[in-house]
Amino acid sequence: DDDNEDGSSAGGDDQPDSGHDNGGDNGGDDDICYHNERFYPDHDCSFVCDGYEDNEWRVEYISSHNEDGNTVFVYHAFVDGRVDNFECAKREHAQSQALSKVYLRLGCDCEYQSHSFLESMTLRMEPFGEVKENQWSWYLDLKDGEVKELKLVLKGENIAVGYSEMTLVGADRRCTAYNKVKVPNPCKNDCVFGEWTKWSEFGSCSAACGGGRKYRTRECVSVCDGMAKVDNCVGDNNHLSPCNTHPCPDEQQIIDQQQ
């Protein structure tokens, strides 16, 4: 859901990491799929300072680990109050501004599956956040000196780690982006991909005469076990068929009279 995007690139060096990754590729820039355009939503961004290192807000990937059969991704968000160190910040304000929103974008190497694929994969966000078809976002009010832990909990163990982009929004509606942050890559886990089950038998017809409808259904399930429900099969999960289309007795009587 890219409301408006700017094609310029974000600066900055790679962010420090700690902890361990469950899978993923930690190679050089050649291993990273970069989005063609930055994500700067009109409803959040009044102006852009594209140099990540020139702003006072930071979000750092910390670690990922398995927990209760799922994968937890941990980030730390904070605000650096040393405004004189940041060109964009000091040009606009004498003091640091609060970090009000964080967007974390799905990597461009994880192709679109369905409108609700990412939502179906995301079990929990801490603090409470929003999931759209290709991004997660958190609303914050993070001030100078404060650190906030952000968590994503995705279905399944050992979800791979890839690289993508984040957009940070300040209380002054100034936005910046960084294009090499570690993010979950559920597309590297084959078991999140689905296949259709066989069609069920048709249900009963909705009418005894005069034209009714009957339905049959199928489920989109994981290619791994054929049971776990997923949400990326192409096509519909239900099929409608007309039935009992013959006229009802009173309608047939009218037809006979007209002939």
Short mmCIF file of C-alpha atoms in Angstrom, two decimals:
data_model
loop_
_atom_site.label_atom_id
_atom_site.label_comp_id
_atom_site.label_asym_id
_atom_site.label_seq_id
_atom_site.Cartn_x
_atom_site.Cartn_y
_atom_site.Cartn_z
CA ASP A 1 0.00 0.00 0.00
CA ASP A 2 2.46 2.61 -1.17
CA ASP A 3 0.63 5.93 -0.85
CA ASN A 4 3.55 7.97 -2.10
CA GLU A 5 7.19 7.08 -2.62
CA ASP A 6 10.33 9.04 -3.30
CA GLY A 7 12.99 7.54 -5.51
CA SER A 8 16.06 8.88 -3.70
CA SER A 9 18.23 6.60 -1.59
CA ALA A 10 18.83 6.59 2.15
CA GLY A 11 22.32 6.92 3.51
CA GLY A 12 23.97 5.38 6.52
CA ASP A 13 26.05 2.32 7.27
CA ASP A 14 24.69 -1.05 8.27
CA GLN A 15 23.15 -1.19 11.70
CA PRO A 16 24.70 -3.17 14.55
CA ASP A 17 23.20 -6.58 15.23
CA SER A 18 23.39 -8.89 18.19
CA GLY A 19 21.85 -12.25 19.03
CA HIS A 20 21.44 -14.96 16.44
CA ASP A 21 19.59 -15.30 13.16
CA ASN A 22 17.41 -18.28 12.33
CA GLY A 23 18.46 -18.65 8.73
CA GLY A 24 18.83 -15.77 6.33
CA ASP A 25 21.77 -14.49 4.36
CA ASN A 26 24.34 -12.26 6.01
CA GLY A 27 26.36 -11.60 2.88
CA GLY A 28 27.30 -8.33 1.28
CA ASP A 29 25.24 -5.80 -0.66
CA ASP A 30 25.05 -8.11 -3.68
CA ASP A 31 22.81 -10.42 -1.62
CA ILE A 32 20.29 -7.66 -0.85
CA CYS A 33 17.20 -6.97 -2.94
CA TYR A 34 16.56 -3.21 -2.76
CA HIS A 35 13.14 -1.67 -3.33
CA ASN A 36 13.11 0.62 -6.34
CA GLU A 37 11.46 3.46 -4.43
CA ARG A 38 11.32 4.70 -0.86
CA PHE A 39 8.08 4.40 1.10
CA TYR A 40 6.94 7.84 2.30
CA PRO A 41 3.15 7.86 2.94
CA ASP A 42 1.48 11.22 2.28
CA HIS A 43 -0.69 10.94 5.37
CA ASP A 44 2.42 10.69 7.59
CA CYS A 45 5.17 12.62 5.81
CA SER A 46 5.04 16.38 5.32
CA PHE A 47 8.70 16.49 4.31
CA VAL A 48 11.58 14.06 3.86
CA CYS A 49 15.16 14.04 5.04
CA ASP A 50 16.42 10.95 3.27
CA GLY A 51 19.77 10.64 5.03
CA TYR A 52 19.07 8.21 7.85
CA GLU A 53 22.27 9.15 9.67
CA ASP A 54 21.26 12.84 9.61
CA ASN A 55 18.20 12.25 11.81
CA GLU A 56 17.96 11.57 15.52
CA TRP A 57 15.86 8.38 15.38
CA ARG A 58 17.22 4.85 15.32
CA VAL A 59 15.72 1.37 15.06
CA GLU A 60 18.15 -1.53 15.37
CA TYR A 61 17.59 -5.21 14.78
CA ILE A 62 18.63 -7.15 17.89
CA SER A 63 17.90 -10.84 17.40
CA SER A 64 15.48 -13.57 16.42
CA HIS A 65 14.67 -16.72 18.36
CA ASN A 66 12.17 -19.57 18.52
CA GLU A 67 9.44 -19.47 21.14
CA ASP A 68 6.49 -21.87 21.54
CA GLY A 69 6.82 -23.09 17.97
CA ASN A 70 7.00 -19.60 16.47
CA THR A 71 9.74 -17.07 15.61
CA VAL A 72 10.20 -13.83 17.55
CA PHE A 73 12.03 -10.88 15.97
CA VAL A 74 13.29 -8.18 18.33
CA TYR A 75 14.15 -4.54 17.54
CA HIS A 76 15.13 -1.58 19.72
CA ALA A 77 13.91 1.93 18.87
CA PHE A 78 15.42 5.01 20.50
CA VAL A 79 15.92 8.76 20.10
CA ASP A 80 19.37 10.37 20.31
CA GLY A 81 19.10 13.81 21.85
CA ARG A 82 22.43 15.13 20.55
CA VAL A 83 20.77 17.26 17.89
CA ASP A 84 23.99 19.01 16.85
CA ASN A 85 25.24 15.67 15.49
CA PHE A 86 22.40 15.37 12.98
CA GLU A 87 22.10 17.74 10.05
CA CYS A 88 18.39 17.31 9.40
CA ALA A 89 17.44 17.54 13.04
CA LYS A 90 19.45 20.67 13.85
CA ARG A 91 18.30 22.41 10.68
CA GLU A 92 14.69 22.09 11.79
CA HIS A 93 14.77 22.16 15.59
CA ALA A 94 16.84 23.06 18.61
CA GLN A 95 15.79 19.85 20.35
CA SER A 96 15.23 16.28 19.22
CA GLN A 97 11.73 15.34 18.11
CA ALA A 98 9.81 12.30 19.28
CA LEU A 99 9.69 9.21 17.07
CA SER A 100 6.00 8.71 16.34
CA LYS A 101 5.82 5.83 13.86
CA VAL A 102 7.94 3.01 12.48
CA TYR A 103 7.24 1.15 9.23
CA LEU A 104 9.04 -2.12 8.57
CA ARG A 105 8.68 -3.22 4.99
CA LEU A 106 8.68 -6.79 3.68
CA GLY A 107 11.72 -7.47 1.50
CA CYS A 108 11.37 -7.18 -2.27
CA ASP A 109 12.67 -10.77 -2.56
CA CYS A 110 9.48 -11.96 -0.81
CA GLU A 111 6.96 -11.74 -3.63
CA TYR A 112 3.34 -10.78 -3.09
CA GLN A 113 1.25 -13.81 -2.13
CA SER A 114 -2.17 -12.46 -1.20
CA HIS A 115 -3.71 -9.41 0.44
CA SER A 116 -3.88 -11.14 3.82
CA PHE A 117 -0.77 -13.36 3.61
CA LEU A 118 1.37 -11.26 5.96
CA GLU A 119 -1.50 -10.77 8.39
CA SER A 120 -2.15 -14.51 8.44
CA MET A 121 1.54 -15.11 9.25
CA THR A 122 1.78 -12.49 12.02
CA LEU A 123 0.59 -13.76 15.39
CA ARG A 124 1.49 -10.77 17.53
CA MET A 125 3.16 -7.35 17.55
CA GLU A 126 4.51 -5.69 20.69
CA PRO A 127 3.52 -3.00 21.30
CA PHE A 128 0.28 -3.37 19.35
CA GLY A 129 0.79 -2.53 15.69
CA GLU A 130 -0.77 -2.75 12.25
CA VAL A 131 -0.16 -5.32 9.50
CA LYS A 132 -0.78 -4.59 5.84
CA GLU A 133 -0.05 -6.68 2.77
CA ASN A 134 3.67 -5.79 2.62
CA GLN A 135 4.56 -4.05 5.89
CA TRP A 136 4.28 -3.84 9.66
CA SER A 137 3.95 -0.55 11.54
CA TRP A 138 3.98 0.66 15.13
CA TYR A 139 2.63 3.92 16.56
CA LEU A 140 5.02 5.32 19.17
CA ASP A 141 5.66 8.44 21.21
CA LEU A 142 9.35 7.88 21.88
CA LYS A 143 11.27 10.83 23.31
CA ASP A 144 14.92 11.68 23.91
CA GLY A 145 16.67 9.05 26.02
CA GLU A 146 13.85 6.51 25.79
CA VAL A 147 14.30 3.02 24.38
CA LYS A 148 11.40 0.89 23.20
CA GLU A 149 11.54 -2.81 22.39
CA LEU A 150 9.55 -3.80 19.30
CA LYS A 151 8.61 -7.41 18.66
CA LEU A 152 7.18 -9.36 15.75
CA VAL A 153 5.96 -12.90 16.35
CA LEU A 154 5.48 -14.96 13.17
CA LYS A 155 3.98 -18.42 12.77
CA GLY A 156 6.47 -21.26 12.56
CA GLU A 157 9.99 -21.85 13.78
CA ASN A 158 13.20 -20.68 12.11
CA ILE A 159 11.63 -18.01 9.91
CA ALA A 160 14.47 -16.70 7.74
CA VAL A 161 16.01 -13.25 8.12
CA GLY A 162 16.45 -11.04 5.07
CA TYR A 163 17.00 -7.36 4.39
CA SER A 164 14.57 -4.61 3.57
CA GLU A 165 13.64 -1.01 4.35
CA MET A 166 12.19 0.88 7.27
CA THR A 167 10.58 4.32 7.33
CA LEU A 168 10.69 6.46 10.47
CA VAL A 169 8.21 9.26 11.11
CA GLY A 170 8.85 12.04 13.60
CA ALA A 171 6.38 14.05 15.63
CA ASP A 172 7.12 16.96 13.25
CA ARG A 173 6.02 14.75 10.31
CA ARG A 174 9.59 14.62 9.07
CA CYS A 175 10.37 11.23 7.54
CA THR A 176 13.50 9.29 6.76
CA ALA A 177 14.19 5.78 5.51
CA TYR A 178 16.93 3.19 5.78
CA ASN A 179 17.21 0.44 3.19
CA LYS A 180 19.33 -2.25 4.85
CA VAL A 181 17.62 -3.40 8.03
CA LYS A 182 17.09 -7.06 8.85
CA VAL A 183 13.48 -8.21 8.53
CA PRO A 184 11.59 -11.52 8.56
CA ASN A 185 11.43 -13.26 5.21
CA PRO A 186 8.59 -15.79 5.43
CA CYS A 187 8.95 -16.52 1.70
CA LYS A 188 12.10 -18.55 2.39
CA ASN A 189 10.05 -21.05 4.38
CA ASP A 190 8.45 -23.40 1.85
CA CYS A 191 5.85 -24.53 4.38
CA VAL A 192 4.06 -21.18 4.29
CA PHE A 193 3.10 -21.83 0.67
CA GLY A 194 -0.23 -23.46 -0.04
CA GLU A 195 -2.00 -25.86 -2.31
CA TRP A 196 -5.71 -26.53 -2.66
CA THR A 197 -7.38 -29.58 -1.17
CA LYS A 198 -9.90 -31.48 -3.26
CA TRP A 199 -13.33 -29.92 -3.59
CA SER A 200 -15.87 -30.99 -1.01
CA GLU A 201 -19.17 -32.52 -2.06
CA PHE A 202 -21.85 -30.02 -3.00
CA GLY A 203 -24.18 -29.02 -0.19
CA SER A 204 -27.94 -29.19 -0.46
CA CYS A 205 -29.76 -26.93 -2.89
CA SER A 206 -31.16 -23.73 -1.44
CA ALA A 207 -34.51 -24.22 -3.18
CA ALA A 208 -36.64 -27.21 -4.16
CA CYS A 209 -37.67 -25.61 -7.46
CA GLY A 210 -37.56 -22.34 -9.33
CA GLY A 211 -33.80 -22.06 -9.26
CA GLY A 212 -31.58 -22.50 -6.23
CA ARG A 213 -27.89 -22.53 -5.44
CA LYS A 214 -25.54 -25.10 -4.02
CA TYR A 215 -21.96 -24.69 -2.89
CA ARG A 216 -18.81 -26.69 -2.56
CA THR A 217 -15.60 -25.58 -0.85
CA ARG A 218 -11.90 -26.33 -0.65
CA GLU A 219 -9.09 -25.29 1.70
CA CYS A 220 -5.69 -23.73 1.09
CA VAL A 221 -3.23 -25.81 3.11
CA SER A 222 0.54 -25.98 3.56
CA VAL A 223 2.44 -27.91 0.91
CA CYS A 224 4.43 -29.51 3.75
CA ASP A 225 1.75 -31.28 5.78
CA GLY A 226 -1.41 -30.78 3.73
CA MET A 227 -3.26 -29.67 6.88
CA ALA A 228 -2.06 -26.32 8.25
CA LYS A 229 -4.15 -23.53 6.75
CA VAL A 230 -2.27 -20.83 4.81
CA ASP A 231 -3.44 -17.94 2.67
CA ASN A 232 -1.70 -17.74 -0.69
CA CYS A 233 -3.42 -20.18 -3.05
CA VAL A 234 -4.57 -18.65 -6.33
CA GLY A 235 -8.29 -18.86 -6.95
CA ASP A 236 -11.48 -19.09 -4.90
CA ASN A 237 -12.18 -21.41 -2.00
CA ASN A 238 -15.86 -21.80 -2.89
CA HIS A 239 -17.78 -22.71 -6.04
CA LEU A 240 -21.43 -21.88 -6.72
CA SER A 241 -23.59 -23.98 -9.00
CA PRO A 242 -27.26 -23.50 -9.97
CA CYS A 243 -29.64 -26.30 -9.04
CA ASN A 244 -33.32 -27.29 -9.20
CA THR A 245 -33.91 -24.83 -12.01
CA HIS A 246 -37.23 -26.41 -13.04
CA PRO A 247 -40.32 -24.26 -12.40
CA CYS A 248 -42.32 -24.68 -9.21
CA PRO A 249 -45.88 -26.15 -9.65
CA ASP A 250 -47.66 -22.78 -9.50
CA GLU A 251 -45.21 -21.27 -11.99
CA GLN A 252 -45.60 -24.30 -14.26
CA GLN A 253 -49.37 -23.89 -14.18
CA ILE A 254 -49.08 -20.29 -15.37
CA ILE A 255 -46.69 -21.35 -18.13
CA ASP A 256 -49.11 -24.07 -19.28
CA GLN A 257 -51.99 -21.58 -19.40
CA GLN A 258 -49.98 -19.17 -21.54
CA GLN A 259 -49.11 -21.79 -24.12
#
